[in-house]
PDB file of C-alpha atoms in Angstrom:
ATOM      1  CA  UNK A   1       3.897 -49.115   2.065  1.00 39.00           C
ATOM      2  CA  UNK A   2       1.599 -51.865   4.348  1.00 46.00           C
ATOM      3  CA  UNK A   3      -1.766 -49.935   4.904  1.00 45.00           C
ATOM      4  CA  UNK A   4      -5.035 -50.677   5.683  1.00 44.00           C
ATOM      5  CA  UNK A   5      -8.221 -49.428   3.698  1.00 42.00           C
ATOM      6  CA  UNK A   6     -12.289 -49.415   4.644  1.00 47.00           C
ATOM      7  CA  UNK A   7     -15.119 -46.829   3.858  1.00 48.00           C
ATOM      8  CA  UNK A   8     -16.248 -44.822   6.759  1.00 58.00           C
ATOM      9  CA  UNK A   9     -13.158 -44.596   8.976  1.00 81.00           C
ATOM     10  CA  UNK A  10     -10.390 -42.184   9.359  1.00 85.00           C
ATOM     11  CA  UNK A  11      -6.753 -42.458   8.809  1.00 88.00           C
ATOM     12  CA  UNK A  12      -3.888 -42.783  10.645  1.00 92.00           C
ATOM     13  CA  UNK A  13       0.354 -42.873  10.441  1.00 93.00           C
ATOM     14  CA  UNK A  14       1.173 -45.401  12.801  1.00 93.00           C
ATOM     15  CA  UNK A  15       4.422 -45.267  15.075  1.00 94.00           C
ATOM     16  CA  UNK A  16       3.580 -48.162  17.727  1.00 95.00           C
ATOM     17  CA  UNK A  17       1.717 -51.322  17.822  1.00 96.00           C
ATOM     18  CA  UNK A  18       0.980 -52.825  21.070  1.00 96.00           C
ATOM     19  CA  UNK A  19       1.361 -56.906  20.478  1.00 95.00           C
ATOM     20  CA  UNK A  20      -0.797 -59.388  22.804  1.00 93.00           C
ATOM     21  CA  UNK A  21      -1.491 -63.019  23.227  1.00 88.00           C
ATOM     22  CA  UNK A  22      -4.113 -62.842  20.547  1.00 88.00           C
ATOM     23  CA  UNK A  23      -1.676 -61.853  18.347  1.00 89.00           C
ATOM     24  CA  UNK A  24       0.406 -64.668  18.647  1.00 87.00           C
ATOM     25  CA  UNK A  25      -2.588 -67.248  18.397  1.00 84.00           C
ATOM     26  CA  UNK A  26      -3.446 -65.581  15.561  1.00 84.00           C
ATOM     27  CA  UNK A  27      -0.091 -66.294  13.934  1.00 83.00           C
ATOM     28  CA  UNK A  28      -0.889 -69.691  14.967  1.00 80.00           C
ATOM     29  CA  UNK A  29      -3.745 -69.817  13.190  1.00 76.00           C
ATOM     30  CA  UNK A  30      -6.170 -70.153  16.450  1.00 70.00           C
ATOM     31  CA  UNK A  31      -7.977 -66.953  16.972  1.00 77.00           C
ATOM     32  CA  UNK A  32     -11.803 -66.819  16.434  1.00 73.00           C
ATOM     33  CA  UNK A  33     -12.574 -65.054  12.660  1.00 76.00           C
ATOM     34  CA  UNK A  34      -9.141 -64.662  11.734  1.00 79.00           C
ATOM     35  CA  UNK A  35      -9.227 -64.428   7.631  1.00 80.00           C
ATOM     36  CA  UNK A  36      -6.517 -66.796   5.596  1.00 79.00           C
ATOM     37  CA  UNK A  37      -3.198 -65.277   5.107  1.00 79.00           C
ATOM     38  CA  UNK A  38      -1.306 -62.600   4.265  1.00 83.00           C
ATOM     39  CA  UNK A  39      -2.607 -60.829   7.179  1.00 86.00           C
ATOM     40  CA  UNK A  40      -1.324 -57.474   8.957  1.00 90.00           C
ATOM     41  CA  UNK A  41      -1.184 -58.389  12.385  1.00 90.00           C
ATOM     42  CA  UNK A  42      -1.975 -55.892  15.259  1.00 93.00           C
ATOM     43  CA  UNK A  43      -4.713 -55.040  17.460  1.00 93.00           C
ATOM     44  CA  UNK A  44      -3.473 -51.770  19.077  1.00 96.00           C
ATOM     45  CA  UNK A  45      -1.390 -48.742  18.166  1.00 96.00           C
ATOM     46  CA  UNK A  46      -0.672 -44.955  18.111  1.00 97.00           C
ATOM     47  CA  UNK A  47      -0.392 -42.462  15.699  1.00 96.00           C
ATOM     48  CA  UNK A  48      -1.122 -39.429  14.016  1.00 96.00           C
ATOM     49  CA  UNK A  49      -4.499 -38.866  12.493  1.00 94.00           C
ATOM     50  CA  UNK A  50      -4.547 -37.246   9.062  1.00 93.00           C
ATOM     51  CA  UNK A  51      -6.312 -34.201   8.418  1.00 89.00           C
ATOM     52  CA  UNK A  52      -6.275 -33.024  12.407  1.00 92.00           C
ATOM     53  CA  UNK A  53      -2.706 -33.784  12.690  1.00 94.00           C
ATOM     54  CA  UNK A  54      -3.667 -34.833  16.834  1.00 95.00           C
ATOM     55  CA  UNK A  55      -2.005 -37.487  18.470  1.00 97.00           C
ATOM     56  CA  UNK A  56      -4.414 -40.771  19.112  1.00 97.00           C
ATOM     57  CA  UNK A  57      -4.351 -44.447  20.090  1.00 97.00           C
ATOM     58  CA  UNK A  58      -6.656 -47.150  18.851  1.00 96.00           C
ATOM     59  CA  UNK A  59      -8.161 -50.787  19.010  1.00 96.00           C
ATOM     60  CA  UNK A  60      -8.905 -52.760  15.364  1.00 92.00           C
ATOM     61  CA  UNK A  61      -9.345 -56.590  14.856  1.00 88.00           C
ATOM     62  CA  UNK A  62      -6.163 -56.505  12.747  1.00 86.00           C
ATOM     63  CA  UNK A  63      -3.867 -54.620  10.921  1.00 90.00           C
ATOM     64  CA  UNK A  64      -1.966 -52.616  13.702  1.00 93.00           C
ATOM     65  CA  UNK A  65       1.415 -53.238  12.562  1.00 93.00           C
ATOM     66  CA  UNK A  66       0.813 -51.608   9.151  1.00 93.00           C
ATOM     67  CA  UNK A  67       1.923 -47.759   8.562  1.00 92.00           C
ATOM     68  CA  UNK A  68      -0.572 -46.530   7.752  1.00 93.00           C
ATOM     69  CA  UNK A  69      -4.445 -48.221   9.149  1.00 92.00           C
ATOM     70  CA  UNK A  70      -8.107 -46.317   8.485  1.00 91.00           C
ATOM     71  CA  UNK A  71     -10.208 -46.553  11.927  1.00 91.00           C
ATOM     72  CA  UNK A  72     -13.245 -46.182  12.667  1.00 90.00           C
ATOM     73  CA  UNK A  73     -13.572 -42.657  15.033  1.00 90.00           C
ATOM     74  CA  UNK A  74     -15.485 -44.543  17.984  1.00 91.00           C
ATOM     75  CA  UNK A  75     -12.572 -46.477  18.610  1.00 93.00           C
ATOM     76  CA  UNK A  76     -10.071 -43.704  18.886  1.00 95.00           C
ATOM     77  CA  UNK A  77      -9.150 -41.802  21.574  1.00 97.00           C
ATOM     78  CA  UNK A  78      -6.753 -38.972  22.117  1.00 96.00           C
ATOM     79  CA  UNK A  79      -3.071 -39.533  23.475  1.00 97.00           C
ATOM     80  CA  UNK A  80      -2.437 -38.166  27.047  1.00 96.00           C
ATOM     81  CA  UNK A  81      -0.213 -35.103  26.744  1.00 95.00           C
ATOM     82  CA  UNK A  82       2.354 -36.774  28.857  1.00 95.00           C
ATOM     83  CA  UNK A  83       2.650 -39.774  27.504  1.00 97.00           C
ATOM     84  CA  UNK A  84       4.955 -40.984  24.832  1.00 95.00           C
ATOM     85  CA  UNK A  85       4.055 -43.293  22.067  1.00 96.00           C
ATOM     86  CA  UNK A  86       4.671 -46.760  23.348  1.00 96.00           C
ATOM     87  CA  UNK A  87       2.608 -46.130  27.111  1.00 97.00           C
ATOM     88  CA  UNK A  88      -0.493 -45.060  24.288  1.00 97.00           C
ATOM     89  CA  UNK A  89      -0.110 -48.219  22.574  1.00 97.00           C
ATOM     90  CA  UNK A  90       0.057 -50.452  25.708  1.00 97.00           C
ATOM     91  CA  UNK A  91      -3.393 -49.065  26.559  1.00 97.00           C
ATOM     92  CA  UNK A  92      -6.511 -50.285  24.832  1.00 97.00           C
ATOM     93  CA  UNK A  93      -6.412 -53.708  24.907  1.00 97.00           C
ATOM     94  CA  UNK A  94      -5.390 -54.484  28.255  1.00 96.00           C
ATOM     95  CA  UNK A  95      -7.206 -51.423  30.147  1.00 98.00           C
ATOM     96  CA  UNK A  96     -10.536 -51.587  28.677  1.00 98.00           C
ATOM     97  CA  UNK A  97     -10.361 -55.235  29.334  1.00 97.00           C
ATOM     98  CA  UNK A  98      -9.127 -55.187  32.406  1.00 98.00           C
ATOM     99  CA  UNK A  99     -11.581 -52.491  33.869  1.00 98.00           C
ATOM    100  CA  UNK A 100     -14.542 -54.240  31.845  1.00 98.00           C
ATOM    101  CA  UNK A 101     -13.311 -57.381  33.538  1.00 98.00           C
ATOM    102  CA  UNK A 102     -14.086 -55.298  36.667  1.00 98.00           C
ATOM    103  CA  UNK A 103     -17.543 -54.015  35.633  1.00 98.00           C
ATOM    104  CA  UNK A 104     -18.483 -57.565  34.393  1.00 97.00           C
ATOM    105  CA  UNK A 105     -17.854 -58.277  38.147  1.00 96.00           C
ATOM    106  CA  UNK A 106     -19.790 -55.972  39.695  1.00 96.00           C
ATOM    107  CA  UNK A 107     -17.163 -54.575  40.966  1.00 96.00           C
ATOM    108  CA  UNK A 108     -16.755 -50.874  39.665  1.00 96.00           C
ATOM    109  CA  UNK A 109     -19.778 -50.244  42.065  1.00 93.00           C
ATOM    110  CA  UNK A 110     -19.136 -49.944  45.805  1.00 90.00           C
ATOM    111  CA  UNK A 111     -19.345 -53.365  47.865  1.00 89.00           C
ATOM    112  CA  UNK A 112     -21.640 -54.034  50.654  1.00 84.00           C
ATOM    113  CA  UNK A 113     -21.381 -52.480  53.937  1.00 82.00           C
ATOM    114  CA  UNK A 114     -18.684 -54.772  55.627  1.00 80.00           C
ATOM    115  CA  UNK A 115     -17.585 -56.627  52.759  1.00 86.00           C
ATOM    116  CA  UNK A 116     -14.664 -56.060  50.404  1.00 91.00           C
ATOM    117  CA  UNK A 117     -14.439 -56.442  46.442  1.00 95.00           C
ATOM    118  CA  UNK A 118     -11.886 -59.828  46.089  1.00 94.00           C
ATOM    119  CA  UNK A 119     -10.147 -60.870  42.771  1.00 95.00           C
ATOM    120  CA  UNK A 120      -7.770 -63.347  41.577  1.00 94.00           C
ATOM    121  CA  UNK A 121      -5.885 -62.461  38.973  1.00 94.00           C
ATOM    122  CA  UNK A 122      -4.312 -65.072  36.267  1.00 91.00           C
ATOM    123  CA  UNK A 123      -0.708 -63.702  34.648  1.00 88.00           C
ATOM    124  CA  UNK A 124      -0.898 -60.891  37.021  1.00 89.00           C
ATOM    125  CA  UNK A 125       2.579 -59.619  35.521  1.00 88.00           C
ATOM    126  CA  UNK A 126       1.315 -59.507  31.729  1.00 90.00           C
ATOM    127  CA  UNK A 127      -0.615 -56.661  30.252  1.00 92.00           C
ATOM    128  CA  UNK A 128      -4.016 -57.334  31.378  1.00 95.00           C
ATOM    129  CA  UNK A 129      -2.935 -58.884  34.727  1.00 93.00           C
ATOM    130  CA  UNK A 130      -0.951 -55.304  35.512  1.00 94.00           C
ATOM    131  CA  UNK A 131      -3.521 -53.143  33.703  1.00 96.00           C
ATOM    132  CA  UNK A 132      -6.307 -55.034  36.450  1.00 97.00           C
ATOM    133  CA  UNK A 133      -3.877 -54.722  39.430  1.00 95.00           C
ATOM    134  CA  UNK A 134      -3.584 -50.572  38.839  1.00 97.00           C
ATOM    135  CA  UNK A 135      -7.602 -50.248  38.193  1.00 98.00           C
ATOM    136  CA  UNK A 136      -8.432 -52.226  41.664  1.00 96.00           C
ATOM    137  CA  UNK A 137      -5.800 -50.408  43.393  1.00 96.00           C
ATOM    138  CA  UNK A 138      -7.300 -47.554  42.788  1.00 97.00           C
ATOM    139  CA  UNK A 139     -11.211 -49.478  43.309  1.00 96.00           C
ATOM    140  CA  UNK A 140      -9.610 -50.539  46.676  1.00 95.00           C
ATOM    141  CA  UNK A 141     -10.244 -54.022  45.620  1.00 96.00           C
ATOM    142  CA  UNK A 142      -8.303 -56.906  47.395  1.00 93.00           C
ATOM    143  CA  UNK A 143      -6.430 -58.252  44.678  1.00 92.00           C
ATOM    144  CA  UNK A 144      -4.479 -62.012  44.798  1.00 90.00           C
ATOM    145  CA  UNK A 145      -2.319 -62.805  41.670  1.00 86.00           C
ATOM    146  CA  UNK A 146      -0.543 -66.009  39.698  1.00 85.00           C
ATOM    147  CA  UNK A 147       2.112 -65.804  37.428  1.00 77.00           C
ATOM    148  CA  UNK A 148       4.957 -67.926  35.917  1.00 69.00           C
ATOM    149  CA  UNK A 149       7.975 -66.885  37.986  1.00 68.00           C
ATOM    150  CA  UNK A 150       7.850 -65.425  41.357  1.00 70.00           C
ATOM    151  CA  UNK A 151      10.646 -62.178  40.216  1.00 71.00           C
ATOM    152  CA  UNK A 152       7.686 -61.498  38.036  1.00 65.00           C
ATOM    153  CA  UNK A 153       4.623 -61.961  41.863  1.00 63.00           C
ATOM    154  CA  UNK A 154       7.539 -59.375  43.245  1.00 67.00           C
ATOM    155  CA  UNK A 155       7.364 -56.919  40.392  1.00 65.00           C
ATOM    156  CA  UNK A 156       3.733 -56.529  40.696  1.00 61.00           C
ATOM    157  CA  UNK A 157       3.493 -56.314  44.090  1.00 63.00           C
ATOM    158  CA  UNK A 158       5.145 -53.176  43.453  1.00 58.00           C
ATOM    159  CA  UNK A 159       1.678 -52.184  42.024  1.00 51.00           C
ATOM    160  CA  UNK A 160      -0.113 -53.144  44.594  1.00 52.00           C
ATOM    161  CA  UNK A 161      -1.020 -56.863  44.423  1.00 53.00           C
ATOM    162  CA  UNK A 162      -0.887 -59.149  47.523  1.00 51.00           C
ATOM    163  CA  UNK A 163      -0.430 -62.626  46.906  1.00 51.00           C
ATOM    164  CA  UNK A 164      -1.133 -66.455  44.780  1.00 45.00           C
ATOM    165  CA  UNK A 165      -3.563 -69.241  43.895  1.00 67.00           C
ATOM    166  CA  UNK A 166      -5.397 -71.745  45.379  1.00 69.00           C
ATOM    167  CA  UNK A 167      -5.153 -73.237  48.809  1.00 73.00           C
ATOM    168  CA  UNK A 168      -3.540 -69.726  49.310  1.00 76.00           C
ATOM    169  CA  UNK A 169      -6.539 -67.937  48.342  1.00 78.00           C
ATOM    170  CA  UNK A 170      -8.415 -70.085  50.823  1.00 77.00           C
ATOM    171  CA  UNK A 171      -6.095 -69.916  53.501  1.00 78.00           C
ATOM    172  CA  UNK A 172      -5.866 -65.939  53.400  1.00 75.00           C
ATOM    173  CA  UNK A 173      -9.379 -65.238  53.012  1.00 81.00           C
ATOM    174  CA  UNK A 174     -10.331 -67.706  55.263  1.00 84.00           C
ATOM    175  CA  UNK A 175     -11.696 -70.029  53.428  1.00 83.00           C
ATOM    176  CA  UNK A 176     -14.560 -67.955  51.747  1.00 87.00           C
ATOM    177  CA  UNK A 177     -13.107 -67.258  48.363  1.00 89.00           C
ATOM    178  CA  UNK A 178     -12.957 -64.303  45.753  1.00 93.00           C
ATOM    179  CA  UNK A 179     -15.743 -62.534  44.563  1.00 95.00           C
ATOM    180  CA  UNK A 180     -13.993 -63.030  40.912  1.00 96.00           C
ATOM    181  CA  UNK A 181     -11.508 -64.277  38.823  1.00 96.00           C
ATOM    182  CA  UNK A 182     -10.082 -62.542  35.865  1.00 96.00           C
ATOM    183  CA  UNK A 183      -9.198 -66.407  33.528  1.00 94.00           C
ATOM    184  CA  UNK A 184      -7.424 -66.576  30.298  1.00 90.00           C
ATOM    185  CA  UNK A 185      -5.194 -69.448  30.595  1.00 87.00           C
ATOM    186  CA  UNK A 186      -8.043 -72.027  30.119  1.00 89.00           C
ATOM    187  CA  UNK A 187      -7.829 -76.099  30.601  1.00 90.00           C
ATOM    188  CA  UNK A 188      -7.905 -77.310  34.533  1.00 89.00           C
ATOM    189  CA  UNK A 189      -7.365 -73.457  35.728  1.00 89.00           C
ATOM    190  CA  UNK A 190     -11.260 -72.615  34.827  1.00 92.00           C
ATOM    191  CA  UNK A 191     -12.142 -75.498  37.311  1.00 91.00           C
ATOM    192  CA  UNK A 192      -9.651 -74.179  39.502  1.00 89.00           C
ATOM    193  CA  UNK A 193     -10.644 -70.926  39.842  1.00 92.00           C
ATOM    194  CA  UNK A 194     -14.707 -71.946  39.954  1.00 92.00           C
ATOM    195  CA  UNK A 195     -13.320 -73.640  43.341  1.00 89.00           C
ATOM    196  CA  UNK A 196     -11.521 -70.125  44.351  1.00 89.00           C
ATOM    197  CA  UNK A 197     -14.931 -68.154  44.562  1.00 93.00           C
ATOM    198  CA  UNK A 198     -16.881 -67.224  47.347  1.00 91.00           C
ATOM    199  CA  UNK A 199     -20.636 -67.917  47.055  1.00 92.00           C
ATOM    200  CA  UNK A 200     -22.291 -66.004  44.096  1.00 94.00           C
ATOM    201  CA  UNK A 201     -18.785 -65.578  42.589  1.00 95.00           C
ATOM    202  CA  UNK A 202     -17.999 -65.337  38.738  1.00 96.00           C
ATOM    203  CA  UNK A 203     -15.160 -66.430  36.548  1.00 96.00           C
ATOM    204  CA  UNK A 204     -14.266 -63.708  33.896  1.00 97.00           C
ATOM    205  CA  UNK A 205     -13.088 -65.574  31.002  1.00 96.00           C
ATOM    206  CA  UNK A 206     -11.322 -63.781  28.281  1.00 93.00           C
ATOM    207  CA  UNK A 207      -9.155 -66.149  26.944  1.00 88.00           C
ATOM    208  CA  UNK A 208      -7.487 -69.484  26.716  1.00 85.00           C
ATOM    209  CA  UNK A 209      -3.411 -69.274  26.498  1.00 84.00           C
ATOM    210  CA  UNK A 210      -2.390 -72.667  27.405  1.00 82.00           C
ATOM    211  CA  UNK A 211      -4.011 -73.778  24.066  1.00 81.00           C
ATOM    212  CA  UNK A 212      -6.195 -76.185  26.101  1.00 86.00           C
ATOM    213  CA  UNK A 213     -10.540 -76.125  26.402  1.00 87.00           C
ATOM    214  CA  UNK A 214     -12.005 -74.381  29.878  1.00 89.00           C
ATOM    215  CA  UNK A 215     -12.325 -77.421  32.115  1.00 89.00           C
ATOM    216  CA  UNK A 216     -15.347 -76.892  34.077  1.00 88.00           C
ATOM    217  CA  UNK A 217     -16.099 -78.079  37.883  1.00 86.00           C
ATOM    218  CA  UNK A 218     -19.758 -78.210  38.103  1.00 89.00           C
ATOM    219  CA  UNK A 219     -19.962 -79.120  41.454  1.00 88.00           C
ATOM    220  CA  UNK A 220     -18.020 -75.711  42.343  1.00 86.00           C
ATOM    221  CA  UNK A 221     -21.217 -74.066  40.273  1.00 90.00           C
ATOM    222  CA  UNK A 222     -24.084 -75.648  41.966  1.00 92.00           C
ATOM    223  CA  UNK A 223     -22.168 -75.471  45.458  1.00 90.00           C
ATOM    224  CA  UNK A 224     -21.336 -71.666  45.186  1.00 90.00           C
ATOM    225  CA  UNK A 225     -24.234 -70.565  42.752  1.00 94.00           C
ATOM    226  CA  UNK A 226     -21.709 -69.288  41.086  1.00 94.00           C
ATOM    227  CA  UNK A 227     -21.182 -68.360  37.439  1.00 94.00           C
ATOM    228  CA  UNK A 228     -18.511 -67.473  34.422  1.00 95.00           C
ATOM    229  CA  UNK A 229     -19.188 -65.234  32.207  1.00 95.00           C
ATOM    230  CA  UNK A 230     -16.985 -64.528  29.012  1.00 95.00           C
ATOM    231  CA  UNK A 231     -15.384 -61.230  28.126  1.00 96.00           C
ATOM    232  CA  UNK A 232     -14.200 -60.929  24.507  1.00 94.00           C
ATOM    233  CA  UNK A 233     -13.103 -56.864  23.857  1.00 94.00           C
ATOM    234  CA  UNK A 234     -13.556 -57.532  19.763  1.00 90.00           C
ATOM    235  CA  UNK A 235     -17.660 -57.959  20.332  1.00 92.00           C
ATOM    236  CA  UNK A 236     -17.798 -55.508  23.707  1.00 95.00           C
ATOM    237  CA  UNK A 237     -15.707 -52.688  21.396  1.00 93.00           C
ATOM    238  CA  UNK A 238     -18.726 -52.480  19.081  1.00 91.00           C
ATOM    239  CA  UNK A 239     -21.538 -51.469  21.733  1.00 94.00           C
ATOM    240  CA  UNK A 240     -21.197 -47.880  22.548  1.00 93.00           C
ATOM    241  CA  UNK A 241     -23.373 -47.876  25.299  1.00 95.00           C
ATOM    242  CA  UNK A 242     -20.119 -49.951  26.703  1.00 96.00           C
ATOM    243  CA  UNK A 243     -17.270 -48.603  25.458  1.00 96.00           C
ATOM    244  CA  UNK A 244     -17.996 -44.673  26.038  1.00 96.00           C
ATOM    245  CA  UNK A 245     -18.674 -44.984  30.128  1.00 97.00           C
ATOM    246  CA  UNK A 246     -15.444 -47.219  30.459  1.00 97.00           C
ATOM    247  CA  UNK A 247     -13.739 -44.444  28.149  1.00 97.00           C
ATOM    248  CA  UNK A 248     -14.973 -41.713  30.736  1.00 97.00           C
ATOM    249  CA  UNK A 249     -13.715 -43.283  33.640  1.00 98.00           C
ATOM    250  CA  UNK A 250     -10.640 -44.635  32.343  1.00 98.00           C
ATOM    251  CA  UNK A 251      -9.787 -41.077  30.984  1.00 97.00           C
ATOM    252  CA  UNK A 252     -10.358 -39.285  34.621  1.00 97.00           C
ATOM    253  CA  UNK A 253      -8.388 -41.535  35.762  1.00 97.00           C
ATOM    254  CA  UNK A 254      -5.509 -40.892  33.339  1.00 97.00           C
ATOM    255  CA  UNK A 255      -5.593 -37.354  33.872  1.00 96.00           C
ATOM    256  CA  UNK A 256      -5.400 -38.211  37.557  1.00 96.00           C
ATOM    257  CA  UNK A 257      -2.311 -39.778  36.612  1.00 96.00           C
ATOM    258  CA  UNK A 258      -3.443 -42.901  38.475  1.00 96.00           C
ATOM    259  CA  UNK A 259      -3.062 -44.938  35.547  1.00 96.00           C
ATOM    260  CA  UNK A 260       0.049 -46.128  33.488  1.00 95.00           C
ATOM    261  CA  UNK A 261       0.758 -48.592  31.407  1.00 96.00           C
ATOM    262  CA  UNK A 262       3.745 -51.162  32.183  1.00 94.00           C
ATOM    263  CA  UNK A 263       6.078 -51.325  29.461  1.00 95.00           C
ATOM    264  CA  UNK A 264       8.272 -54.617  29.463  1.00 92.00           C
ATOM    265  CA  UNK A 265      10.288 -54.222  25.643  1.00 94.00           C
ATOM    266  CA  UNK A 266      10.100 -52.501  22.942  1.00 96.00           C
ATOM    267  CA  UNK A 267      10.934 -54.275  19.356  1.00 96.00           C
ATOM    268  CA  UNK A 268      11.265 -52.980  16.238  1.00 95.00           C
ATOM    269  CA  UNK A 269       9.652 -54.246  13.718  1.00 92.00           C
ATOM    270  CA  UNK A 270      12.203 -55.816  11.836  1.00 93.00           C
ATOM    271  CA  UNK A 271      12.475 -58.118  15.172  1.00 95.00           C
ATOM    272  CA  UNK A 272       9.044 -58.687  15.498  1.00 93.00           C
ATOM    273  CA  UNK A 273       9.651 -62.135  15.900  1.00 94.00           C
ATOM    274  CA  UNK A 274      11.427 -61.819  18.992  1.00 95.00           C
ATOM    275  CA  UNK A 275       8.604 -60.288  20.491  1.00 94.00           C
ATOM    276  CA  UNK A 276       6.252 -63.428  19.558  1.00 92.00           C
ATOM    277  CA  UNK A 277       9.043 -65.566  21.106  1.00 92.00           C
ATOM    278  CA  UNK A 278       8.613 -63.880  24.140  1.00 91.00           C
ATOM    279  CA  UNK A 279       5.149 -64.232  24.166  1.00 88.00           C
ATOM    280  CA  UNK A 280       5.271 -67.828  23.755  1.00 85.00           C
ATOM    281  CA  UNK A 281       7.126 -68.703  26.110  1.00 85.00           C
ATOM    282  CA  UNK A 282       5.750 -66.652  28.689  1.00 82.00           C
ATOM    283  CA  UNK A 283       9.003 -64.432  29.521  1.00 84.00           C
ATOM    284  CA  UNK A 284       7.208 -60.862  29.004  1.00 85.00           C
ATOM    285  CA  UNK A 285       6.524 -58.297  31.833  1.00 88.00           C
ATOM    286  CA  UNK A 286       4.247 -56.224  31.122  1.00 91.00           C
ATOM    287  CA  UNK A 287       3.517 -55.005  27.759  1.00 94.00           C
ATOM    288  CA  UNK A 288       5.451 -55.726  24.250  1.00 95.00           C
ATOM    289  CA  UNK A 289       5.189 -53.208  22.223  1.00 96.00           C
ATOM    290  CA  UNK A 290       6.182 -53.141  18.062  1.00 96.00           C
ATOM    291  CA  UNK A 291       8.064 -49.844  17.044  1.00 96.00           C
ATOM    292  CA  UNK A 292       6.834 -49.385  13.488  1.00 95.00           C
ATOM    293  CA  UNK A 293       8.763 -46.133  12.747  1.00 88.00           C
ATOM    294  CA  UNK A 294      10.439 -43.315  14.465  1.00 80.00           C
TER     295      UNK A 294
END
């Protein structure tokens, strides 16, 4: 049996892993602290606790694909009633990052007096990018979106999104920009997107998926007073102070039922690499998830 083991946590059977970008680089051997292989993969699942026998889903570093992981109890929270497995498994990565993204912003506080919230939102269709466009429907931001087809712009508009990227973003906000962008492809978009905010603006980086540095414009910065700020969930997860008020409003909003994760495929695990294929090359909707046992 693949299991997990550390002093001071509590146990869990695991049924589904949630699988994200960080996944894959860490397969490729790119992610920040990764340790030298073997490694059990896996930054998100659900399961059964042991000893309370109650439903939960969790976030970890590593080791989410394994049967059996030990957690530590601040970063578990109980499974919705109505919802199965795989929907609690697509949820702590890419909603606590998506509605810290927003807090980062400023933007889980009300705007000012004539004046909307406006984001732009990079892979709008992927787990973070839909995760972000349910959380500012319901924060009645103005959202914009990019993404790597336009079937997957039309999918998401289903969710509430409006439109795409730059000269568009200027065009239909008349030429004043977005109060943020949500950033994790990296290279020329970072410069791209410093030149999509509005005065006082911030970029939200969280990642880097084309493989490729930030590329910064620091004209856009001076111009714009602008700034970007980095999000990275692995060193926010470990502040309480953080984590438990983004818990209690993502909860409400759960049992609201204004919140649900997207679910593009499911995978077993014995075609895990399928699922990393379609990470790589970009074809996911959604959330992959990892089925690790009935």
């Amino acid at each position: 049996m693949n299991q997990l083991w550390s002093r001071g946590k509590r146990w869990s059977a695991l049924s589904r892993g949630g699988l994200n970008f960080a996944d894959f680089m860490t397969a490729q051997g790119g992610y920040p602290g990764t340790p030298a292989p073997p490694l059990i993969a896996g930054r998100e699942f659900a399961g059964v606790e042991e000893g309370s026998g109650r439903r939960v889903m969790g976030y970890m570093q590593w080791g989410a694909f394994a049967e059996k992981v030990a957690a530590y109890s601040n970063m578990l929270w109980p499974v919705p009633e109505h919802w199965m497995d795989q929907l609690a498994a697509a949820f702590p990565v890419n909603y606590f990052t998506a509605y810290l993204g927003y807090w980062q912003a400023g933007m889980t506080q009300a705007p000012p007096s004539g004046r909307n919230h406006r984001v732009l939102i990079h892979a709008v269709a992927g787990g973070v990018g839909t995760a972000a466009v349910q959380i500012g429907h319901i924060l009645s931001v103005e959202m914009y979106g990019t993404s790597s087809s336009d079937e997957k712009l039309a999918r998401v508009k289903e969710l509430g999104l409006q439109r795409d990227y730059e000269e568009v973003v200027k065009d239909l906000t008349r030429g004043e920009g977005v109060d943020a962008v949500f950033e994790m492809l990296g290279g020329e978009h970072t410069a791209k997107s410093l030149r999509c905010l509005r005065d006082f603006g911030r970029v939200i980086q969280y990642g880097s998926a084309t493989g490729k540095p930030p590329q910064l414009d620091v004209r856009a910065l001076y111009a714009k007073s602008a700034s970007i700020q980095g999000l990275w969930l692995t060193y926010l997860s470990q502040k309480r102070e953080i984590m438990e008020p983004a818990w209690k409003q993502l909860s409400e909003w759960i049992e609201q039922r204004r919140l649900t994760p997207v679910i593009g495929q499911v995978f077993s695990l014995d075609h895990a690499v399928e699922a990393y294929k379609l990470l790589q090359e970009g074809k996911n909707y959604g959330k992959v998830v990892i089925k690790i046992r009935e």
